PDB file of C-alpha atoms and ligand atoms in Angstrom:
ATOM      1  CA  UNK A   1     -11.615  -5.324  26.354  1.00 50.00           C
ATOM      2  CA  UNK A   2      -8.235  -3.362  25.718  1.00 62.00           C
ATOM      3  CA  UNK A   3      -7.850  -0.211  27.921  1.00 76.00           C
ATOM      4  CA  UNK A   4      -5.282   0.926  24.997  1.00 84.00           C
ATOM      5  CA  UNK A   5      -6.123   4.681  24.343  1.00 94.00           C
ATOM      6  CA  UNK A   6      -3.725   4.734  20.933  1.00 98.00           C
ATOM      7  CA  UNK A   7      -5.393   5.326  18.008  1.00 98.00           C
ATOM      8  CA  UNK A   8      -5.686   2.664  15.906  1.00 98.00           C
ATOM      9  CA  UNK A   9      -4.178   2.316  12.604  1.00 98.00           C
ATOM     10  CA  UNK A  10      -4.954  -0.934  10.825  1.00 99.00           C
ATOM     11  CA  UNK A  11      -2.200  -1.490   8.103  1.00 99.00           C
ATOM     12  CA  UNK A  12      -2.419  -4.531   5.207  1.00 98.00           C
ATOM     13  CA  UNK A  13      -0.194  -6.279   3.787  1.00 98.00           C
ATOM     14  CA  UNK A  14       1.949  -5.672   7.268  1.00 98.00           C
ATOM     15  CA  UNK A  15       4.397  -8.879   6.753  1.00 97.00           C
ATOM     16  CA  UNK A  16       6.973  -7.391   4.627  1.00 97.00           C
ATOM     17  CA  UNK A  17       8.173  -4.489   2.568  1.00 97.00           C
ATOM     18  CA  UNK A  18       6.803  -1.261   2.863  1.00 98.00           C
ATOM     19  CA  UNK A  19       3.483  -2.728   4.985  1.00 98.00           C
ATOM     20  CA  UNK A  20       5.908  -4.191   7.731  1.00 98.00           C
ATOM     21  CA  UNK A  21       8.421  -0.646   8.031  1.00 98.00           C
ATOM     22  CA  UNK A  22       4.519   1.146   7.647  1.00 98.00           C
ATOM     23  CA  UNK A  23       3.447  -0.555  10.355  1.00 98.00           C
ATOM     24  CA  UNK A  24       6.944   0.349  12.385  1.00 98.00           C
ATOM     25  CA  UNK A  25       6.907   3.443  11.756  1.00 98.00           C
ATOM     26  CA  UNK A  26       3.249   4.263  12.543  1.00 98.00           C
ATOM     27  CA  UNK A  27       4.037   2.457  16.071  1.00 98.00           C
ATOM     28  CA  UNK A  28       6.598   5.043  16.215  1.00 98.00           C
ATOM     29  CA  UNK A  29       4.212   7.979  15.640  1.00 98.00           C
ATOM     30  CA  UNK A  30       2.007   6.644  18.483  1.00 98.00           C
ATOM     31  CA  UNK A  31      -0.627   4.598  16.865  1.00 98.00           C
ATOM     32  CA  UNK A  32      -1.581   0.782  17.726  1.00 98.00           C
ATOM     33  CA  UNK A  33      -1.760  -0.506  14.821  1.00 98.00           C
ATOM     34  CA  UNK A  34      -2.994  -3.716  13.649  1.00 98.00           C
ATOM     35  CA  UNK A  35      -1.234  -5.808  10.983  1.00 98.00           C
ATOM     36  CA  UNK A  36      -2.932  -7.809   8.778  1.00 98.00           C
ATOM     37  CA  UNK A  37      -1.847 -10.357   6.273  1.00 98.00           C
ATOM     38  CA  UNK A  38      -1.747 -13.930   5.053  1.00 97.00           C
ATOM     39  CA  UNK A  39       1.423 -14.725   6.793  1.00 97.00           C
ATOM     40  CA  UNK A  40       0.836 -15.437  10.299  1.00 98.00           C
ATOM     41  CA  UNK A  41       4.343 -15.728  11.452  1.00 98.00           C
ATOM     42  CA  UNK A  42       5.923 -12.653  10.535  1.00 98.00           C
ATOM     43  CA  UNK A  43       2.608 -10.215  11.287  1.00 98.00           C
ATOM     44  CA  UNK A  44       2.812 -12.099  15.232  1.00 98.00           C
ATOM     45  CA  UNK A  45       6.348 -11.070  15.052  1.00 98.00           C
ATOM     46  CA  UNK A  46       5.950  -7.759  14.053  1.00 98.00           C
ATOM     47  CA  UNK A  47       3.066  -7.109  16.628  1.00 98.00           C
ATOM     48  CA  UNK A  48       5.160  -7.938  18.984  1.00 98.00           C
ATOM     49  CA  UNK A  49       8.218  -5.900  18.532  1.00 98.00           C
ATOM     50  CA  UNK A  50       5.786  -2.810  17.911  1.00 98.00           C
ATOM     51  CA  UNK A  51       2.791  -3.805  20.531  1.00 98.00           C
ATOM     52  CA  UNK A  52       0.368  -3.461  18.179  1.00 98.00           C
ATOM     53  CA  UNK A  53      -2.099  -6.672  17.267  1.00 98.00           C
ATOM     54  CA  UNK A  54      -1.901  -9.446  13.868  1.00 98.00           C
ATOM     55  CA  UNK A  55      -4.903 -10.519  12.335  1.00 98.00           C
ATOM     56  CA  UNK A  56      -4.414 -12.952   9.865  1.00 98.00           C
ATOM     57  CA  UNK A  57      -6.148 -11.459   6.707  1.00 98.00           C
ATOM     58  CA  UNK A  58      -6.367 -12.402   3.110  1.00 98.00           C
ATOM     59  CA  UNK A  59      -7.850  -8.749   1.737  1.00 98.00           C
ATOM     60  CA  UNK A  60      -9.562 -10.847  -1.068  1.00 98.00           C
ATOM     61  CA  UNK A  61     -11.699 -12.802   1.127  1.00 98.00           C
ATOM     62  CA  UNK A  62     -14.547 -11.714   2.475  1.00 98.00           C
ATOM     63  CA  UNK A  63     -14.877 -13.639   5.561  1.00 98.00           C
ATOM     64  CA  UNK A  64     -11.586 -12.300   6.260  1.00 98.00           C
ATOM     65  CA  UNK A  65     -12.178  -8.644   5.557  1.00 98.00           C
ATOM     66  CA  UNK A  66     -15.679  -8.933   8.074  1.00 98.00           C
ATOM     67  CA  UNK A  67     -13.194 -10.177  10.701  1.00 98.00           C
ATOM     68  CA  UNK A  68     -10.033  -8.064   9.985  1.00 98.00           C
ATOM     69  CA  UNK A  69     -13.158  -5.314  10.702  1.00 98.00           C
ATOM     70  CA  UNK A  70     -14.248  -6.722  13.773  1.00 98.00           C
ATOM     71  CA  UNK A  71     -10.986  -6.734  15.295  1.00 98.00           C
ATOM     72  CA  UNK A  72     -10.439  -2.766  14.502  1.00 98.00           C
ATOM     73  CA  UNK A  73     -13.556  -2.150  16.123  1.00 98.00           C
ATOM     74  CA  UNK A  74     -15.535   1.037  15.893  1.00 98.00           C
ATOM     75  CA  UNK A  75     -12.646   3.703  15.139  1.00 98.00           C
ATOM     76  CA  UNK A  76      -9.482   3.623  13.165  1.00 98.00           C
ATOM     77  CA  UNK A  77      -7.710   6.439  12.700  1.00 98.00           C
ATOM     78  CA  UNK A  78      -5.922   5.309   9.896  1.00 98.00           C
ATOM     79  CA  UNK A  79      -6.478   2.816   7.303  1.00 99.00           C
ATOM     80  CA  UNK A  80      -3.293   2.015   5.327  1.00 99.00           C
ATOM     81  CA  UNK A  81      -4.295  -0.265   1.677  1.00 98.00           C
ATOM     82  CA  UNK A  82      -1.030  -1.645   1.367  1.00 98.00           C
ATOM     83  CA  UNK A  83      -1.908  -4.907  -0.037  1.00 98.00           C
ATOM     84  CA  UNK A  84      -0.954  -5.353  -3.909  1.00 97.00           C
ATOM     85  CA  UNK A  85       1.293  -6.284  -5.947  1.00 96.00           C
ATOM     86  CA  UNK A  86       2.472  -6.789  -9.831  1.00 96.00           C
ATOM     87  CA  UNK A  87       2.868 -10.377 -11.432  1.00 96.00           C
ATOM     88  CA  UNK A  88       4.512 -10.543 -14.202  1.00 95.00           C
ATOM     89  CA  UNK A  89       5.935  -8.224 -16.894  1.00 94.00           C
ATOM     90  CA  UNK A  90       4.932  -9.581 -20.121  1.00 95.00           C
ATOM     91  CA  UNK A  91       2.870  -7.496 -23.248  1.00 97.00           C
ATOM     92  CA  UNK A  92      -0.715  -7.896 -23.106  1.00 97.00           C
ATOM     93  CA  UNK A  93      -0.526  -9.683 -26.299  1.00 98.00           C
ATOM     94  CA  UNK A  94       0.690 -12.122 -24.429  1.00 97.00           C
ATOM     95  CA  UNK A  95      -1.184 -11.286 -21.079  1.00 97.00           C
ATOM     96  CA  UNK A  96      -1.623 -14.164 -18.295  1.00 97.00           C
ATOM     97  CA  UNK A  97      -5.189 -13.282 -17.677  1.00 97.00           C
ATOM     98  CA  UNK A  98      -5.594 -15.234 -14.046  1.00 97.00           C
ATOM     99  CA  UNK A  99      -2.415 -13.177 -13.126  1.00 97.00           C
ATOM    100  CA  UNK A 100      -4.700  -9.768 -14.654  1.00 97.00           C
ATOM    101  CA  UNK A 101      -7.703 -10.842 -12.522  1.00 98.00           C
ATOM    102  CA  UNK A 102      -5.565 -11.665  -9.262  1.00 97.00           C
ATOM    103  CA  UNK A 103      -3.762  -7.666  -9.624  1.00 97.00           C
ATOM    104  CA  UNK A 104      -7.048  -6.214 -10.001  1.00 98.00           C
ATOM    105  CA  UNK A 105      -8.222  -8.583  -6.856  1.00 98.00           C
ATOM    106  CA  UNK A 106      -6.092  -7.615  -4.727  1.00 98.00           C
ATOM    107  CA  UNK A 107      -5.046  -4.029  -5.943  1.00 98.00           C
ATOM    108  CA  UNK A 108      -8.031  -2.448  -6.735  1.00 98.00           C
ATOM    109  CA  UNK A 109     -11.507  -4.902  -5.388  1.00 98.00           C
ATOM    110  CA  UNK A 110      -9.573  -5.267  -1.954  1.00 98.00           C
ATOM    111  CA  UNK A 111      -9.015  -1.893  -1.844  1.00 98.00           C
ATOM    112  CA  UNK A 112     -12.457  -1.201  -2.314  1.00 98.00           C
ATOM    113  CA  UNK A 113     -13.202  -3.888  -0.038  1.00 98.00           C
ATOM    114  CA  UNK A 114     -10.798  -3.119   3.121  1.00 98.00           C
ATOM    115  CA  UNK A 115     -12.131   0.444   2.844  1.00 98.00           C
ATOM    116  CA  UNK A 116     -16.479  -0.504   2.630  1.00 98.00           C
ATOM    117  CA  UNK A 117     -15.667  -2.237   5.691  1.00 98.00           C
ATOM    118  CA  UNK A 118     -14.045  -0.139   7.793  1.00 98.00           C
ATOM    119  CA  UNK A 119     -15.291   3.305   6.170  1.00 98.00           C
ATOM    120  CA  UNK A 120     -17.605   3.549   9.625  1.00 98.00           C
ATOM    121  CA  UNK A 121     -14.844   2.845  12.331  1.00 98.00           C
ATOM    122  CA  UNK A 122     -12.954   5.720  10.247  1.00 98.00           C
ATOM    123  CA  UNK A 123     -15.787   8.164  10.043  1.00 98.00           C
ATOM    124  CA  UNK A 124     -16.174   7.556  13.517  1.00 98.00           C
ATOM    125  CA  UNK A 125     -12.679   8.513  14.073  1.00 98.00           C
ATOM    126  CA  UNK A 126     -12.169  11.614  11.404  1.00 98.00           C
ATOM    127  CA  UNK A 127      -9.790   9.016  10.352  1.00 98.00           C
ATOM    128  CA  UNK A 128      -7.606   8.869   7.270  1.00 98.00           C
ATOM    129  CA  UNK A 129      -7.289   6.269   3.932  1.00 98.00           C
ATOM    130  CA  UNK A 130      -3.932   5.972   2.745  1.00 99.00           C
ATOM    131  CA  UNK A 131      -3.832   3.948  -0.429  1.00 98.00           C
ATOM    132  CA  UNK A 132      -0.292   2.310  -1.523  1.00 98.00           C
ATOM    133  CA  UNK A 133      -0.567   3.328  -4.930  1.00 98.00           C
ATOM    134  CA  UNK A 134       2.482   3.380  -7.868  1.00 98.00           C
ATOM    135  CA  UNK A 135       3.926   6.044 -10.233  1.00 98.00           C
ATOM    136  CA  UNK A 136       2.107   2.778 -12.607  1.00 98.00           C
ATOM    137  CA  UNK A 137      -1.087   4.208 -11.881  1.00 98.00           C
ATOM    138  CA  UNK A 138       0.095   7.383 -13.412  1.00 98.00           C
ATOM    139  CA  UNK A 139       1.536   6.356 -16.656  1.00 97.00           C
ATOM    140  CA  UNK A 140       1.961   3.157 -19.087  1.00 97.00           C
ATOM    141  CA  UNK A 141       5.092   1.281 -19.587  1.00 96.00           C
ATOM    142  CA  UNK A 142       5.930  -1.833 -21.633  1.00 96.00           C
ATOM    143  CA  UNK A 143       5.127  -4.664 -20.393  1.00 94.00           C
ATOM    144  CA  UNK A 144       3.401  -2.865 -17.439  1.00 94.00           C
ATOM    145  CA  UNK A 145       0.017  -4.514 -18.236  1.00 92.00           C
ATOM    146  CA  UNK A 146      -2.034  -6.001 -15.587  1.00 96.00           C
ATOM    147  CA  UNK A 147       0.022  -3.929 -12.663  1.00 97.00           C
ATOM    148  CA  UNK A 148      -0.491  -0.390 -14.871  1.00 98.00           C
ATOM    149  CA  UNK A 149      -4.029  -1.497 -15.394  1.00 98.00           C
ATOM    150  CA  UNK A 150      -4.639  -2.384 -11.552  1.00 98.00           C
ATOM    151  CA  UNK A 151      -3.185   0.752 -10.365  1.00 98.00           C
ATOM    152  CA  UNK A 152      -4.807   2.634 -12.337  1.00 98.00           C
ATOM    153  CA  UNK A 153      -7.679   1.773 -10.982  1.00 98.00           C
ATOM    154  CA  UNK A 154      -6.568   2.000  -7.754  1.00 98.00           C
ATOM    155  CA  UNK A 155      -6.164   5.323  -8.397  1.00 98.00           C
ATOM    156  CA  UNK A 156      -9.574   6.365  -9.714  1.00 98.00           C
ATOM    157  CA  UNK A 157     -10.725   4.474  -6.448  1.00 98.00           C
ATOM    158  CA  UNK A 158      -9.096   6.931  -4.224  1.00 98.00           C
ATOM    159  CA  UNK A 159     -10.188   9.916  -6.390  1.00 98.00           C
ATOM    160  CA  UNK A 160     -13.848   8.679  -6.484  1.00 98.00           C
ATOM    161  CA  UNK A 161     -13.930   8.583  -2.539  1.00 98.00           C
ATOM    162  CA  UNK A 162     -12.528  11.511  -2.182  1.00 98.00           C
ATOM    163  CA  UNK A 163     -15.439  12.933  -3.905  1.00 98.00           C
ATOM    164  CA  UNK A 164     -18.329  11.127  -2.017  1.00 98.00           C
ATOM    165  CA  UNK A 165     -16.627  11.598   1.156  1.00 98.00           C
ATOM    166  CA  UNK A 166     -15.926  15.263   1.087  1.00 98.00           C
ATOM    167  CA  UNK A 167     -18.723  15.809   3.471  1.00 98.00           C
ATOM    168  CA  UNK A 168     -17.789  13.693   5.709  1.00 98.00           C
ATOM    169  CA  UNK A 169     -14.542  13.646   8.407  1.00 98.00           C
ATOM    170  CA  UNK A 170     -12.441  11.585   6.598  1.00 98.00           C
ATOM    171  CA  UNK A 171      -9.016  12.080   4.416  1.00 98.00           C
ATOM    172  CA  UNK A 172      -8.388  10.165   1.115  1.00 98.00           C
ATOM    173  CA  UNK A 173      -4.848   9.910   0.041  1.00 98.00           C
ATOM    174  CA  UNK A 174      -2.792   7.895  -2.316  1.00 98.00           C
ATOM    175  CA  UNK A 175       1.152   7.771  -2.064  1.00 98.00           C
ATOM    176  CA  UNK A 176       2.667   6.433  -5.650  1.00 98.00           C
ATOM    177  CA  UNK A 177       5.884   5.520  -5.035  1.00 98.00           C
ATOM    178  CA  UNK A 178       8.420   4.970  -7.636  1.00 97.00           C
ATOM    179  CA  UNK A 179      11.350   2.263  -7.887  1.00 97.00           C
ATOM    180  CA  UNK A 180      11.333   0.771  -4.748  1.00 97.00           C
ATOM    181  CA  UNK A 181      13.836  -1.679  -3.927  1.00 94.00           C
ATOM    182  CA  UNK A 182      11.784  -3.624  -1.507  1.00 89.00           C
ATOM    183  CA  UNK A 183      11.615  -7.214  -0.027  1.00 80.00           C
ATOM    184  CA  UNK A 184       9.302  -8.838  -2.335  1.00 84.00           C
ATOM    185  CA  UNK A 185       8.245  -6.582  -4.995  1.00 91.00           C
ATOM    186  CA  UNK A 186      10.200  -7.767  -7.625  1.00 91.00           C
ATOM    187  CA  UNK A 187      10.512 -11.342  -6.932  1.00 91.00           C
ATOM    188  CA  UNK A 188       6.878 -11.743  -6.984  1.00 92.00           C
ATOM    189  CA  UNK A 189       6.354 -10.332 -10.130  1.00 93.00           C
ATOM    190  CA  UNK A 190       9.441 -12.297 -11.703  1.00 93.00           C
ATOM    191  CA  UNK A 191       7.674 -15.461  -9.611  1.00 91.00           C
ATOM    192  CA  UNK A 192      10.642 -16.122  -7.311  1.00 90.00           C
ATOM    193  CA  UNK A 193      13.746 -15.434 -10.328  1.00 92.00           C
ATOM    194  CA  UNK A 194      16.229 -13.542  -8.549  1.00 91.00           C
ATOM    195  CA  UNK A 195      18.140 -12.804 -11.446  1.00 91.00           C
ATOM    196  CA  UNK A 196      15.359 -11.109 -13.031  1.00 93.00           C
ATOM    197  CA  UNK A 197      14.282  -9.571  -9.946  1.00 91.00           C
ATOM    198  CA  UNK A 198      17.814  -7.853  -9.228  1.00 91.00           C
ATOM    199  CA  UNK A 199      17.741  -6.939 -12.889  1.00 92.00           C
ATOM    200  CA  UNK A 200      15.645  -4.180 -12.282  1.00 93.00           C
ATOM    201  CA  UNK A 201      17.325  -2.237  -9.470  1.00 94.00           C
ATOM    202  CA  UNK A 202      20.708  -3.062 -12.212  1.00 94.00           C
ATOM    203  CA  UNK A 203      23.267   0.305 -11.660  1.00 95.00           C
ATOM    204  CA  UNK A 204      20.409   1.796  -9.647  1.00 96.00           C
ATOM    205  CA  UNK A 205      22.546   4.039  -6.868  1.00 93.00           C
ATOM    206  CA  UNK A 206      19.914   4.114  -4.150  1.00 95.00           C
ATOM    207  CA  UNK A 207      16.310   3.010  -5.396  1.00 97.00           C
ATOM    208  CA  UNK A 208      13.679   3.942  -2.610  1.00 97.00           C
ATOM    209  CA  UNK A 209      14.064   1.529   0.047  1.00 97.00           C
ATOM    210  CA  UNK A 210      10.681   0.694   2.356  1.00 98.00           C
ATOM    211  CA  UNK A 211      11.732   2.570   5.264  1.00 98.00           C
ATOM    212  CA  UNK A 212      11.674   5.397   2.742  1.00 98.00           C
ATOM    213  CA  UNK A 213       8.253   5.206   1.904  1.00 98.00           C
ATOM    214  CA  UNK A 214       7.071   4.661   5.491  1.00 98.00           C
ATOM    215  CA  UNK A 215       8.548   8.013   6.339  1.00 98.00           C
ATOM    216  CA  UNK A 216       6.053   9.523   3.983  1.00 98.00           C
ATOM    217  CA  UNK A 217       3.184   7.382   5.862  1.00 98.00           C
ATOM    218  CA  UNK A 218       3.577   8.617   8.987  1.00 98.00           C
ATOM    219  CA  UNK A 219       4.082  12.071   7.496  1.00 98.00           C
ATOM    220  CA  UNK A 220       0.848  11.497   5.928  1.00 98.00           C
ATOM    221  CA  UNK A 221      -0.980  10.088   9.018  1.00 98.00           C
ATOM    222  CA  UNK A 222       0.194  12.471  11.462  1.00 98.00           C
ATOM    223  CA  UNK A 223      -1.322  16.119   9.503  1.00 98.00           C
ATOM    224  CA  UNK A 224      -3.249  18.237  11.329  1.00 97.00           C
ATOM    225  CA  UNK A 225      -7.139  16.519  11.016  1.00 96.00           C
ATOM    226  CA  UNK A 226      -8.174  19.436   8.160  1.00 97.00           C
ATOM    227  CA  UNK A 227      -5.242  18.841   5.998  1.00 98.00           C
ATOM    228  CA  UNK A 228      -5.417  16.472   2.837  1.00 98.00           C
ATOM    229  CA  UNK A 229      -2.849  15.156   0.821  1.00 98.00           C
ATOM    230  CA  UNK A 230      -4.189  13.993  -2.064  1.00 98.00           C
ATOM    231  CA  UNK A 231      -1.613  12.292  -3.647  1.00 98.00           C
ATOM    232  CA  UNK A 232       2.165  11.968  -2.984  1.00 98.00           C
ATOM    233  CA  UNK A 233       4.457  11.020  -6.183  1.00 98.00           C
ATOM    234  CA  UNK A 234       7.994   9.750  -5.072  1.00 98.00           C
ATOM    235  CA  UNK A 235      10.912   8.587  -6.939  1.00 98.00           C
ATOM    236  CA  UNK A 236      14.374   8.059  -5.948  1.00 98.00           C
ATOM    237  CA  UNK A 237      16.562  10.514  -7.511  1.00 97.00           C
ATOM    238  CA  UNK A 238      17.902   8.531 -10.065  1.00 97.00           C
ATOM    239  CA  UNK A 239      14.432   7.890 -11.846  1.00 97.00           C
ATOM    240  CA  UNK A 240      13.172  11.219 -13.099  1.00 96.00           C
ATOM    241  CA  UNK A 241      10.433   9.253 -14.796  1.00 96.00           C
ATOM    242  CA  UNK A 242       9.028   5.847 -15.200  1.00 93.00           C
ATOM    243  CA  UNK A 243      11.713   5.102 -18.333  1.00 91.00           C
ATOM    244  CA  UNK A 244      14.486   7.527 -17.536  1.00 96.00           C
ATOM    245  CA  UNK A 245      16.311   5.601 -14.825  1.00 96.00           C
ATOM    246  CA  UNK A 246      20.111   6.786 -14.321  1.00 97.00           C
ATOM    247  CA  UNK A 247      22.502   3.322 -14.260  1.00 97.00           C
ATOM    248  CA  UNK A 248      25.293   3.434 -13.711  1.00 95.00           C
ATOM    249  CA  UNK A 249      28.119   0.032 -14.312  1.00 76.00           C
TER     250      UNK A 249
HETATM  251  C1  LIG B 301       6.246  -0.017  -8.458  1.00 66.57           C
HETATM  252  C2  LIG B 301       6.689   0.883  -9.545  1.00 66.57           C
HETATM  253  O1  LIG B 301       7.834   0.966 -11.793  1.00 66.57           O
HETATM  254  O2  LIG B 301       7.620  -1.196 -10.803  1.00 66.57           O
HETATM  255  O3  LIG B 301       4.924   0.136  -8.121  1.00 66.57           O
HETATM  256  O4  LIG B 301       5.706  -0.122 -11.718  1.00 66.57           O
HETATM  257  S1  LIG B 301       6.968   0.073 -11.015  1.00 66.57           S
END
């Protein structure tokens, strides 16, 4: 039995990117937070340096889910659905449809999922939802497909329980984040091609970095209890919109 009296913020997709500076920077603000992901290594790292706890979790299993729920125990103050992810960039004409099924897996079921689970622990806390969302969830793009499809969804998921919960003590809010140039993002969807990956963030000044977008996190997670934000929309400066990116050579 812990005799920790820090609130408890349980944070997926904690082993890299913005998850891992999340997770940091919520440590920071006071919380023990729990990270959970498939890679045990880094997440038994990261607890670690922040004292906080790992729990190996795949968000699309259910076993793992029950047990990532366990281990937060009966309240978490702050629930941050971080797992996701694109793969791939190609028109649906072409669409990989096991790549389709595995975005809306693990961006918009194990949202869904992470949150069923835990929704009592964070009632019991007047807790929060923060769901990693993207400025694709707020408009199409080429090539966008599966990933503008999945978030999306995401998004409606976060609006929808912000309805049914609006009785209840608990915050729903969805940060959509922009271009950020983050470990991972882009070499998952271009499966590993570096060249491809780099392409994107091409003349970019200063794309969002993940330190960037765990500042607004634990912004987010530290409002006063009767204070909402709904949604959060941030670019870096250079992208006024999803197309309009300033490069420069
Ligand atoms: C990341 C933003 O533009 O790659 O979620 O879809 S984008």
């Amino acid at each position: 039995m812990s005799n920790d009296t820090r609130p408890i913020a349980v944070v997926t997709g904690a082993s890299s990117g913005i998850g891992a500076a999340s997770a940091r920077r919520l440590a920071a603000e006071g919380f023990e937070v729990i990270c959970a992901a498939r890679r045990v290594d880094r997440i038994e790292a990261l607890a670690k340096e922040i004292d906080g706890r790992a729990v190996r979790c795949d968000v699309t299993s259910a076993e793992d889910v029950a047990a990532l729920a366990v281990a937060a125990g009966n309240e978490v103050a702050v629930l941050l659905n971080n797992a996701g992810g694109a793969f791939g960039l190609e028109p649906v004409a072409e669409a990989d449809l096991d790549a389709w099924r595995r975005m809306f897996e693990v961006n918009v079921i194990a949202v869904a999922a992470v949150t069923k689970a835990l929704l009592p622990a964070l009632i019991a806390a007047r807790g929060q939802i923060i769901v990693m969302g993207s400025t694709a969830g707020q408009v199409a793009y080429e090539g966008g497909g599966g990933y503008v499809a999945a978030k999306h969804g995401a998004k409606a998921v976060v609006d929808t329980l912000r309805l049914e919960l609006f009785d209840q003590p608990v915050r729903v809010c969805e940060i959509a984040p922009g271009m950020v140039r983050s470990e991972g993002f882009a070499l998952t969807r271009f499966e590993g091609d570096e060249a491809k990956a780099e392409a994107v963030y091409a003349g970019v000044a200063a794309p969002l970095t993940a330190e960037d977008i765990a500042d607004i996190v634990g912004w987010v997670a530290t409002r006063p209890e009767h204070v909402n934000i709904d949604r959060l929309t941030v670019r870096p400066r250079a992208q006024a919109a999803q197309h309009k990116v300033h490069r420069v050579n």
